Every structure is written in structure tokens, then in C-alpha cells.
Short mmCIF file of N, CA and C in Angstrom, two decimals:
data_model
loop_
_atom_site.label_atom_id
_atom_site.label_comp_id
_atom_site.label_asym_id
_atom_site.label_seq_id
_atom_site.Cartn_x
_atom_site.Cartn_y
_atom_site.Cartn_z
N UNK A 8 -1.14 40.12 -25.69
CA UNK A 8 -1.66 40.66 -24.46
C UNK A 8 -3.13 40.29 -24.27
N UNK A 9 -3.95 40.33 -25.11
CA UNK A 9 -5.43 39.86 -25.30
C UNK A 9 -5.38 38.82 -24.85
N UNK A 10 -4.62 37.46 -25.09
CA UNK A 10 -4.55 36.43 -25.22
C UNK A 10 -4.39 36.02 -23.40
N UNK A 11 -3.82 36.77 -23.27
CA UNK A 11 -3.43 36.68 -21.42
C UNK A 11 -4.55 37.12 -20.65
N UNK A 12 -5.05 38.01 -21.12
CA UNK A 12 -6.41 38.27 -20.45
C UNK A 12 -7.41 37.82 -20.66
N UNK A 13 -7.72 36.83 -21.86
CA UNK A 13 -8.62 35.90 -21.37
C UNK A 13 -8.75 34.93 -21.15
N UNK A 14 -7.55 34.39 -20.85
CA UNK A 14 -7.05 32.86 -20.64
C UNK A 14 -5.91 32.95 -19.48
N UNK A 15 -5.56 33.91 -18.67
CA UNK A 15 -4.76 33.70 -17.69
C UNK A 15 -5.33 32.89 -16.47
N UNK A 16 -6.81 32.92 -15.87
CA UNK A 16 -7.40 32.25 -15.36
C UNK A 16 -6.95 30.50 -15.52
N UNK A 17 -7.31 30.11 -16.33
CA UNK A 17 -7.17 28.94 -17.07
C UNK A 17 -5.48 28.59 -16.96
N UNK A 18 -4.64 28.93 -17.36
CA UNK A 18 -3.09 28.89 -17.10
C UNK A 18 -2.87 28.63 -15.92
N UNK A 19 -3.29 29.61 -15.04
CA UNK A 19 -2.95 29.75 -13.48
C UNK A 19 -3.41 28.14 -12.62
N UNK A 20 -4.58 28.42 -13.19
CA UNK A 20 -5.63 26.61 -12.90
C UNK A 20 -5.22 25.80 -13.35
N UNK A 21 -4.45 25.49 -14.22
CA UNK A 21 -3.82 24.36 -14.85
C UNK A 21 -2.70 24.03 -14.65
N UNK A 22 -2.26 24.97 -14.35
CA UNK A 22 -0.49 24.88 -13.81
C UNK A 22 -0.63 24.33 -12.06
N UNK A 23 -1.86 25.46 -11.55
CA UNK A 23 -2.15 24.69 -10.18
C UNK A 23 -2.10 22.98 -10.02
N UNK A 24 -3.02 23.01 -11.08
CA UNK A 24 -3.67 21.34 -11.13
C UNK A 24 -2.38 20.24 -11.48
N UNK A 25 -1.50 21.04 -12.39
CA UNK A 25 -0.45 19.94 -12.67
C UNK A 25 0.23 20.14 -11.53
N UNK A 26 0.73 21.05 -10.85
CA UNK A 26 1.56 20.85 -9.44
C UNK A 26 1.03 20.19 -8.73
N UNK A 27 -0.06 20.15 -8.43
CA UNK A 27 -0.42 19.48 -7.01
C UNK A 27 -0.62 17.84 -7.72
N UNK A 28 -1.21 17.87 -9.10
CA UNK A 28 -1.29 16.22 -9.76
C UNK A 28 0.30 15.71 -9.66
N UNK A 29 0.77 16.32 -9.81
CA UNK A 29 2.69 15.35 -10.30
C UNK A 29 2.97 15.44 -7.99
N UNK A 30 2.49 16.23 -7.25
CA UNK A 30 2.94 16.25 -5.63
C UNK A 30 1.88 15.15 -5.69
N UNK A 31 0.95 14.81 -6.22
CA UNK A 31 0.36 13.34 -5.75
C UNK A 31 0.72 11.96 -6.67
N UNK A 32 1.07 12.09 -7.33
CA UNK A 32 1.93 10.75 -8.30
C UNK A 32 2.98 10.52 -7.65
N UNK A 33 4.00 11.61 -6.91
CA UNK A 33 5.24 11.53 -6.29
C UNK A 33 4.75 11.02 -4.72
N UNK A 34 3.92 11.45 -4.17
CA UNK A 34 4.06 10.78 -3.10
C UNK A 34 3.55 9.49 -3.29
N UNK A 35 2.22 9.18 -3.68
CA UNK A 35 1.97 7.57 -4.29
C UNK A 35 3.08 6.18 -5.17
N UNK A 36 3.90 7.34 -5.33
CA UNK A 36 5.17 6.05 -5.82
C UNK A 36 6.29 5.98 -4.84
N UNK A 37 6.43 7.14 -3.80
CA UNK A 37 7.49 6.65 -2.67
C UNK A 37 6.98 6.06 -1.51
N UNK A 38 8.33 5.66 -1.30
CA UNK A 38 7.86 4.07 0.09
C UNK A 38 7.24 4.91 1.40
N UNK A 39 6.34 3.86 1.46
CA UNK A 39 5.29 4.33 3.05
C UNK A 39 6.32 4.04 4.25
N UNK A 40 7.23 3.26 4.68
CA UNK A 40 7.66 2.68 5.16
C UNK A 40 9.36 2.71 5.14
N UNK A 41 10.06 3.41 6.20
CA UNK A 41 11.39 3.29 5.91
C UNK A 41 11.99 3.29 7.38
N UNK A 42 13.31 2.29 7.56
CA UNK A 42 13.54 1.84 9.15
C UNK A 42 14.38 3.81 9.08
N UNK A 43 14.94 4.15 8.27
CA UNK A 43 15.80 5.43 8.41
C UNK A 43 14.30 6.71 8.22
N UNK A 44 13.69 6.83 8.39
CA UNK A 44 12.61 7.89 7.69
C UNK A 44 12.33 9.07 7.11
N UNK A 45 13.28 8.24 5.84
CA UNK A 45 13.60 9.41 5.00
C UNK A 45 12.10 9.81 3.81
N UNK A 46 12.88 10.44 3.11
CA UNK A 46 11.63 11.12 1.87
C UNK A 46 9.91 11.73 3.27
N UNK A 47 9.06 11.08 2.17
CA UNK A 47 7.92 11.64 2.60
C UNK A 47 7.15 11.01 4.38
N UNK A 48 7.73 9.63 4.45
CA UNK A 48 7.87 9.27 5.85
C UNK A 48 7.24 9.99 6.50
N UNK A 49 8.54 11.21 7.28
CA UNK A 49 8.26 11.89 8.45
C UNK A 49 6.98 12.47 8.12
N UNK A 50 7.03 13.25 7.20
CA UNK A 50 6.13 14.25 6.92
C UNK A 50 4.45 13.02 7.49
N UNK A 51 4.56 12.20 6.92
CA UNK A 51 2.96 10.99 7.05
C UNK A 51 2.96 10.69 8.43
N UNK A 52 3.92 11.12 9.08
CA UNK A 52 4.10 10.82 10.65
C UNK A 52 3.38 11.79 11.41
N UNK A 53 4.10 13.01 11.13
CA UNK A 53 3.77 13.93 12.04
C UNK A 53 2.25 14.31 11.40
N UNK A 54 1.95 14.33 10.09
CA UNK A 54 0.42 14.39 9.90
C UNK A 54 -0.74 13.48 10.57
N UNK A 55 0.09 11.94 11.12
CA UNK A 55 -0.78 11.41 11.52
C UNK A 55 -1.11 11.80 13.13
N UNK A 56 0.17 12.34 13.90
CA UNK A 56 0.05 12.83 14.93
C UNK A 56 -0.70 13.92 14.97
N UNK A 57 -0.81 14.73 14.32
CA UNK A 57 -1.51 16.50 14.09
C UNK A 57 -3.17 15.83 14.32
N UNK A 58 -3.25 14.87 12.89
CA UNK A 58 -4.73 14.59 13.81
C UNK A 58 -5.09 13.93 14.25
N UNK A 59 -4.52 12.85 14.72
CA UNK A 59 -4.63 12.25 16.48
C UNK A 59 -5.11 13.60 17.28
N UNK A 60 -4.29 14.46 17.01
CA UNK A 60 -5.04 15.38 18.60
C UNK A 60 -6.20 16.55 18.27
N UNK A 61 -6.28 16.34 16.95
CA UNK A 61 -7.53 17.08 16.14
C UNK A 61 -8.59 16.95 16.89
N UNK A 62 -8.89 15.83 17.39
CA UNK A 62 -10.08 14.99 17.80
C UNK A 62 -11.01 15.34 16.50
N UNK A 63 -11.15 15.09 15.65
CA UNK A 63 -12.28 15.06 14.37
C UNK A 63 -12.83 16.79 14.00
N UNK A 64 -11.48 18.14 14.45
CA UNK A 64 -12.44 19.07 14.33
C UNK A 64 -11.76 19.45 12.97
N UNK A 65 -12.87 20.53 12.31
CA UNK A 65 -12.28 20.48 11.46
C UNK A 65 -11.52 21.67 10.93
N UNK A 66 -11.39 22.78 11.59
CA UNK A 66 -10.51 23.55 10.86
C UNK A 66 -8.61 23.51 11.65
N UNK A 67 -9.03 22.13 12.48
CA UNK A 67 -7.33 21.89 12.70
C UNK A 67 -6.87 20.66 12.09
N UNK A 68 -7.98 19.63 11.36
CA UNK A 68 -7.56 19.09 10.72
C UNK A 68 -6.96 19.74 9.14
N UNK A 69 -7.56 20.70 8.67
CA UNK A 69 -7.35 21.67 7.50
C UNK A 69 -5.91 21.78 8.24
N UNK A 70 -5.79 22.07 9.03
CA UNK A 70 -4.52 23.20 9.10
C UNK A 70 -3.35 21.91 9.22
N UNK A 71 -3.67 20.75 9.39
CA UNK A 71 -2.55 19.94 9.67
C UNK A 71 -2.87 19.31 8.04
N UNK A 72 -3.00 18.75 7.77
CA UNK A 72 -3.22 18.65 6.11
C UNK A 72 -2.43 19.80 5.69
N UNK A 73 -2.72 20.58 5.48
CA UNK A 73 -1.53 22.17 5.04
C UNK A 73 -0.47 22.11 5.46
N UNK A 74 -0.05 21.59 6.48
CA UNK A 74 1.42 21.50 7.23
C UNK A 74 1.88 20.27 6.52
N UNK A 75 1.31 19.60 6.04
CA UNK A 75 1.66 18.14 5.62
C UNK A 75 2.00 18.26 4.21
N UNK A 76 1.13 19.18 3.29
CA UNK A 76 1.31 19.42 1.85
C UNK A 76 2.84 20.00 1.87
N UNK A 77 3.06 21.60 3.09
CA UNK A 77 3.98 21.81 2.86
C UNK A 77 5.45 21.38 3.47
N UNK A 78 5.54 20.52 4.14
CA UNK A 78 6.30 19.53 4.07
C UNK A 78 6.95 18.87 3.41
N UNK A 79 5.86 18.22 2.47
CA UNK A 79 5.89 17.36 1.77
C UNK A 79 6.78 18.11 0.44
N UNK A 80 6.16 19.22 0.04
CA UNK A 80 7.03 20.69 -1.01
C UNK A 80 8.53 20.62 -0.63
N UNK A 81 8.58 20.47 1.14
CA UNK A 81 9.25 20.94 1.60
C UNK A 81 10.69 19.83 1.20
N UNK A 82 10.37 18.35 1.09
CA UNK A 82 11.16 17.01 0.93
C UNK A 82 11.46 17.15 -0.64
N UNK A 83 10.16 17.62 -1.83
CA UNK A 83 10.80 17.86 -2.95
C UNK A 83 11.70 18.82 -3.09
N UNK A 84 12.22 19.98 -2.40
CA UNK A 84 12.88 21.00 -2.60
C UNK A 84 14.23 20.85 -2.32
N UNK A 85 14.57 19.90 -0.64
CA UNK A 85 15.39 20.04 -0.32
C UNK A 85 16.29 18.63 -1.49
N UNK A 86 15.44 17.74 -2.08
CA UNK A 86 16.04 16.80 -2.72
C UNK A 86 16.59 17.72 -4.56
N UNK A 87 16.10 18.76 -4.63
CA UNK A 87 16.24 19.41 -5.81
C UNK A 87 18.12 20.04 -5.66
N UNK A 88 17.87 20.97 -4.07
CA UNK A 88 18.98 21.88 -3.74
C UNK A 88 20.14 20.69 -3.64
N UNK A 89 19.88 19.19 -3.12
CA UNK A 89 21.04 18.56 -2.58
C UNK A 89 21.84 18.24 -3.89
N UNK A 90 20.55 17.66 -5.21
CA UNK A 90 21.17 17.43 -6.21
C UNK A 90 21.94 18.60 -6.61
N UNK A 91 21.73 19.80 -6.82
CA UNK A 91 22.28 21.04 -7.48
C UNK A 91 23.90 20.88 -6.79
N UNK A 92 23.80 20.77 -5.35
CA UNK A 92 25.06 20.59 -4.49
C UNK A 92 25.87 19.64 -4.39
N UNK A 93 25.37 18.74 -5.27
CA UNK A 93 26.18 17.25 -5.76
C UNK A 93 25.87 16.55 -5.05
N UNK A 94 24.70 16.43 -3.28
CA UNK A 94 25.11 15.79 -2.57
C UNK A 94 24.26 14.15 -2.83
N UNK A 95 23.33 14.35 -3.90
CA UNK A 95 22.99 12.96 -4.17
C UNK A 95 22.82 13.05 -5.84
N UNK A 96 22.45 11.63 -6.24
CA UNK A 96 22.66 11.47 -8.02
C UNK A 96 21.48 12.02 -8.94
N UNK A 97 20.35 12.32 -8.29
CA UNK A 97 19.15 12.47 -9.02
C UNK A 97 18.60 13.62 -8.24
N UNK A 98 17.21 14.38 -8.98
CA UNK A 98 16.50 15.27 -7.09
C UNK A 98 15.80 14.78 -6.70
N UNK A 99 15.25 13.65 -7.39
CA UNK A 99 14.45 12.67 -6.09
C UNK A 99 14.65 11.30 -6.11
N UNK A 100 16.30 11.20 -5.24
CA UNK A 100 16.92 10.48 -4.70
C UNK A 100 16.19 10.35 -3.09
N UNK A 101 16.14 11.36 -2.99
CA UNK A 101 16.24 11.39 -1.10
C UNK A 101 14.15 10.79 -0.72
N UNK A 102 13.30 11.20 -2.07
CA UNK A 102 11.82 10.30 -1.60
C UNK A 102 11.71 8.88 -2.42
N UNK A 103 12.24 8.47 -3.65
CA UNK A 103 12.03 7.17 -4.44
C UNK A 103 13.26 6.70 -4.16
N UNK A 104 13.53 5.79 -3.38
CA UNK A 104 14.21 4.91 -3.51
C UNK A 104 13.82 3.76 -2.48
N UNK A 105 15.10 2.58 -2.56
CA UNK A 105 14.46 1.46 -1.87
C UNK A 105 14.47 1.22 -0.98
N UNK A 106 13.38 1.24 -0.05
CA UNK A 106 12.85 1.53 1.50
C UNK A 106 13.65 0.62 2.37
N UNK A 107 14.26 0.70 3.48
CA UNK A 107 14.62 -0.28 4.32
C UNK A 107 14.22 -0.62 5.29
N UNK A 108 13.89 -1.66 5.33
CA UNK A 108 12.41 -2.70 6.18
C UNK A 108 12.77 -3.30 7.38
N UNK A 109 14.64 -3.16 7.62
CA UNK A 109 15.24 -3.94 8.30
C UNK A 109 14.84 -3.58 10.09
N UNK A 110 14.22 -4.98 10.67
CA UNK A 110 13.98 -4.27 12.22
C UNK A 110 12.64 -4.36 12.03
N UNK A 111 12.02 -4.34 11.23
CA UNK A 111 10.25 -4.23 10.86
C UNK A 111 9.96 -6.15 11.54
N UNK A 112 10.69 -6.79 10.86
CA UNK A 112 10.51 -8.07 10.84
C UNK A 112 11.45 -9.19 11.69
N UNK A 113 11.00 -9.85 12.71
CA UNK A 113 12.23 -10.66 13.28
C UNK A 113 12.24 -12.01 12.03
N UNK A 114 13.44 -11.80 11.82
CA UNK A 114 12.66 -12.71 11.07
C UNK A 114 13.39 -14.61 11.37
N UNK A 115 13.94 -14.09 12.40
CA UNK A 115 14.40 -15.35 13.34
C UNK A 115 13.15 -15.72 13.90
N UNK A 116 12.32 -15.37 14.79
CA UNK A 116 11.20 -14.85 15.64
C UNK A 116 10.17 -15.93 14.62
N UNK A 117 10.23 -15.49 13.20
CA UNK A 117 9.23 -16.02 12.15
C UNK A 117 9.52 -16.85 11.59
N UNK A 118 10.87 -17.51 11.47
CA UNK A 118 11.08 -18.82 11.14
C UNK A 118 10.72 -19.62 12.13
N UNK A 119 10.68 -19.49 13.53
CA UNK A 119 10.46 -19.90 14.78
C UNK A 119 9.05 -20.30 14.53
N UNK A 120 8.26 -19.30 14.08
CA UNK A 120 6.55 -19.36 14.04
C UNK A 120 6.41 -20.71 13.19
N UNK A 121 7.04 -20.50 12.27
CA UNK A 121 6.40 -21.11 11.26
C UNK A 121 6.97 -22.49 11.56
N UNK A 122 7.50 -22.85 11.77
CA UNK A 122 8.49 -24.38 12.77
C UNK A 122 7.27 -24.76 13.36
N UNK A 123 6.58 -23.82 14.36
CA UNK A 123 5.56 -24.32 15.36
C UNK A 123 4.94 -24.70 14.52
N UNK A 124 4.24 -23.66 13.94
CA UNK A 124 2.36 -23.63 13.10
C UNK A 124 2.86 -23.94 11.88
N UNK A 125 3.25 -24.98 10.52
CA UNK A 125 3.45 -24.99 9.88
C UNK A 125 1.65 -25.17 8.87
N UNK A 126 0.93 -24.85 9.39
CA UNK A 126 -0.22 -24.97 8.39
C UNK A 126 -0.78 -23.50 8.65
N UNK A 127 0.49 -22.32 8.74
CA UNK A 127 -0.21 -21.03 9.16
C UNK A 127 -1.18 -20.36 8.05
N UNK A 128 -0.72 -20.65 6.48
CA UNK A 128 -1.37 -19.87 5.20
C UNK A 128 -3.07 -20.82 5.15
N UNK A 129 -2.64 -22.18 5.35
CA UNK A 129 -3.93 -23.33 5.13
C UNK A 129 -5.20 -22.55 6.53
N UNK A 130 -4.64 -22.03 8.00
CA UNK A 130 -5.37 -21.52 8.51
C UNK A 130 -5.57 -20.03 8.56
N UNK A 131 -4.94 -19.42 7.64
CA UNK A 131 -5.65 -18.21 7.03
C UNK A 131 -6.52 -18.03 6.24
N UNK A 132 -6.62 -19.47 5.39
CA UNK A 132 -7.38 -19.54 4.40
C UNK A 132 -8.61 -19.98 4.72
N UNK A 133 -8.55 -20.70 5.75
CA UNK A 133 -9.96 -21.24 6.58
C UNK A 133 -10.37 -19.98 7.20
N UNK A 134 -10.02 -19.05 8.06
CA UNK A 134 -10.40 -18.10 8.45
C UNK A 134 -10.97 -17.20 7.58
N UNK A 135 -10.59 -16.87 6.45
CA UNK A 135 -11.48 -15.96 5.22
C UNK A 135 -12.05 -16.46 4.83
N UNK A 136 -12.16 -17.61 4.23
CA UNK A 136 -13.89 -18.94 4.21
C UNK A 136 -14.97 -18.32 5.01
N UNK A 137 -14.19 -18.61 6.52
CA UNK A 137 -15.41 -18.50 7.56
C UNK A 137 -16.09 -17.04 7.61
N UNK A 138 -15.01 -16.15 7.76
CA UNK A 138 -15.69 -14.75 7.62
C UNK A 138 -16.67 -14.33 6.58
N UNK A 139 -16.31 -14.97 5.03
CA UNK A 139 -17.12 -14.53 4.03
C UNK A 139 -18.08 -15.29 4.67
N UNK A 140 -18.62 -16.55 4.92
CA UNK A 140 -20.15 -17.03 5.17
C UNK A 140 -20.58 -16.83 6.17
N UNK A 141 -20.12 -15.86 6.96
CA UNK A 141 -20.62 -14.73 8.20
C UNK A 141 -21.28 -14.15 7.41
N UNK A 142 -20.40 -13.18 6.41
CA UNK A 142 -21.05 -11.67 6.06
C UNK A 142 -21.96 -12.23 5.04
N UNK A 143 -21.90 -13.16 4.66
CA UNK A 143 -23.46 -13.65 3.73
C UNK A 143 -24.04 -14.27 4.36
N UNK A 144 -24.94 -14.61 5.56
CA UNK A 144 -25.36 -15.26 6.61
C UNK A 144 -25.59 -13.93 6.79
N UNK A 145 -24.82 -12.98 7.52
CA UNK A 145 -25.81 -12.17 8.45
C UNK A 145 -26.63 -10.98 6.82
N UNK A 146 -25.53 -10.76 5.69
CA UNK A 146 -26.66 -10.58 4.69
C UNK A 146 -27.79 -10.73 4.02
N UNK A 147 -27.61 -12.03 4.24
CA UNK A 147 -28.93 -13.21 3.79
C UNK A 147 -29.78 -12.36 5.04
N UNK A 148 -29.70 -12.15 6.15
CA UNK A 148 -30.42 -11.89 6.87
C UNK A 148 -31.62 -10.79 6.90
N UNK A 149 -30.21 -9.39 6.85
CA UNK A 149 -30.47 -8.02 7.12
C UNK A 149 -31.66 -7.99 5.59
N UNK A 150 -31.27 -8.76 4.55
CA UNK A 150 -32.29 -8.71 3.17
C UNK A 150 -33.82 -9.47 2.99
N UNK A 151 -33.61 -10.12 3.88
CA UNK A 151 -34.89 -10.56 4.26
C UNK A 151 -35.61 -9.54 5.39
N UNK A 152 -35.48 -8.83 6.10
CA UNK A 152 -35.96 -7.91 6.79
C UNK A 152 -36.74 -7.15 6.21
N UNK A 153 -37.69 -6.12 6.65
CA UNK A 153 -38.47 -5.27 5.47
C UNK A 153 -38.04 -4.16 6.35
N UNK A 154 -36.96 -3.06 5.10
CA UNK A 154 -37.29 -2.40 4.93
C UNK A 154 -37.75 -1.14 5.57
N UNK A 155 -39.31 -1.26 5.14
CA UNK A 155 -40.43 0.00 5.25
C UNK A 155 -41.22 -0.96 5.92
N UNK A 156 -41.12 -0.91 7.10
CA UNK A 156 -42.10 -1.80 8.06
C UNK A 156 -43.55 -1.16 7.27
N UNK A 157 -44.63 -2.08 7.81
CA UNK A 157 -46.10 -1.39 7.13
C UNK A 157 -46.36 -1.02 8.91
N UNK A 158 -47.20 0.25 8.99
CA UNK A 158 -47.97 0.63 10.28
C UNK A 158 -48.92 -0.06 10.48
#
């Protein structure tokens, strides 16, 4: 009993910290991206809509962030109950698995491209050339400037 009272603090905080650490490993390993929008998807959807209309304030961005955490609780739970109910093989079947991309890409459309422009990667690569000796050009610049003007 001693033992609980001066270390229940600490338990409570640590157990916090591992829940919310393993709800951020789990969403960082499931797909951003799914043509069906399953797992954590929706939930990154409607969070991105919540603050779209936030306009930058901040205790409705708090509150849509909170709607998003529990959501997100909400996709591990229901993948826990489906497994219990047999209705899939694992409980997180329904957020890790392999995303389907199909419809993202024509990819008739992009064989087409690449027929036309067949030097499309050779002029990507010229284009990031050129940009880096922009941003060192206008660096070279801004570093030669002073600073602390003198009065």
C-alpha cells in the first residue's frame, strides 16, 4: 500500500505515456493513403477539414486535434471488437494493411506522358540543379549584407 502511494503518480504517467507512444507508432506505420478509406484515413480527413475552418484559432484547433485522437482510439477499438467477432484475422487488420492506390494514378494517361517527354527524370534533374544555385545565389547574397547596419 505504501508503495502505491508514492509511486502511483509515476504509474499513471507512464502508462499515459505508453498509450499515447504505441497510438503514435500505430498511426506512423499505417497507410496515409487508401482509394477505400479505411483505418486511420478518415479520421486525417476530417481533422484536416476541422482546421481548414479553424482559421488558425486556437482553442478550436485543440478541440479538433481531440476529435482526431479520439477517433483515431476510436479505429483501434472497433478493429479489436471485429477481431473478438471473427470478423477480421488480426485487431489491426482494419489500420495496417496494404493501401489501395488504384484511381490515384492514370496510369494509361502516364504512359502517354512519358511517350511525349521521354527525358522527363533528365528534366527534373536539371530543374533541382537550377533551384539549388538560386538558393545559393540569393544566399551568397542575403550573407554578404550586414546584419547590424552601423548608424
Amino acid at each position: 500500500m505504501i508503495w502505491i502511494k508514492k509511486y502511483w503518480f509515476h504509474v499513471v504517467a507512464g502508462l499515459s505515456a505508453g498509450i499515447f507512444g504505441l497510438l503514435f507508432v500505430l498511426i506512423l506505420a499505417a497507410p496515409k493513403q487508401d482509394a477505400q478509406n479505411r483505418g486511420f484515413v478518415a479520421c486525417s480527413q476530417q481533422l484536416l477539414q476541422r482546421l481548414g475552418q479553424c482559421d488558425h484559432r486556437l482553442w478550436c484547433s485543440s478541440k479538433a486535434v481531440a476529435a482526431n485522437s479520439r477517433c483515431d482510439i476510436a479505429v483501434i477499438w472497433h478493429g479489436i471488437y471485429s477481431w473478438i467477432d471473427g470478423k477480421q484475422p488480426y485487431p489491426w487488420s482494419n489500420y495496417l494493411y496494404e493501401p489501395e492506390l488504384s484511381g490515384w494514378i492514370d496510369e494509361e494517361a502516364r504512359q502517354e506522358y512519358l511517350k511525349q517527354y521521354p527525358d522527363t527524370k533528365r528534366e527534373m534533374e536539371k530543374l533541382h540543379q537550377l533551384r539549388k544555385e538560386l538558393e545559393d545565389e540569393q544566399n551568397a547574397r542575403q550573407n554578404t549584407q550586414d546584419l547590424w547596419p552601423k548608424e
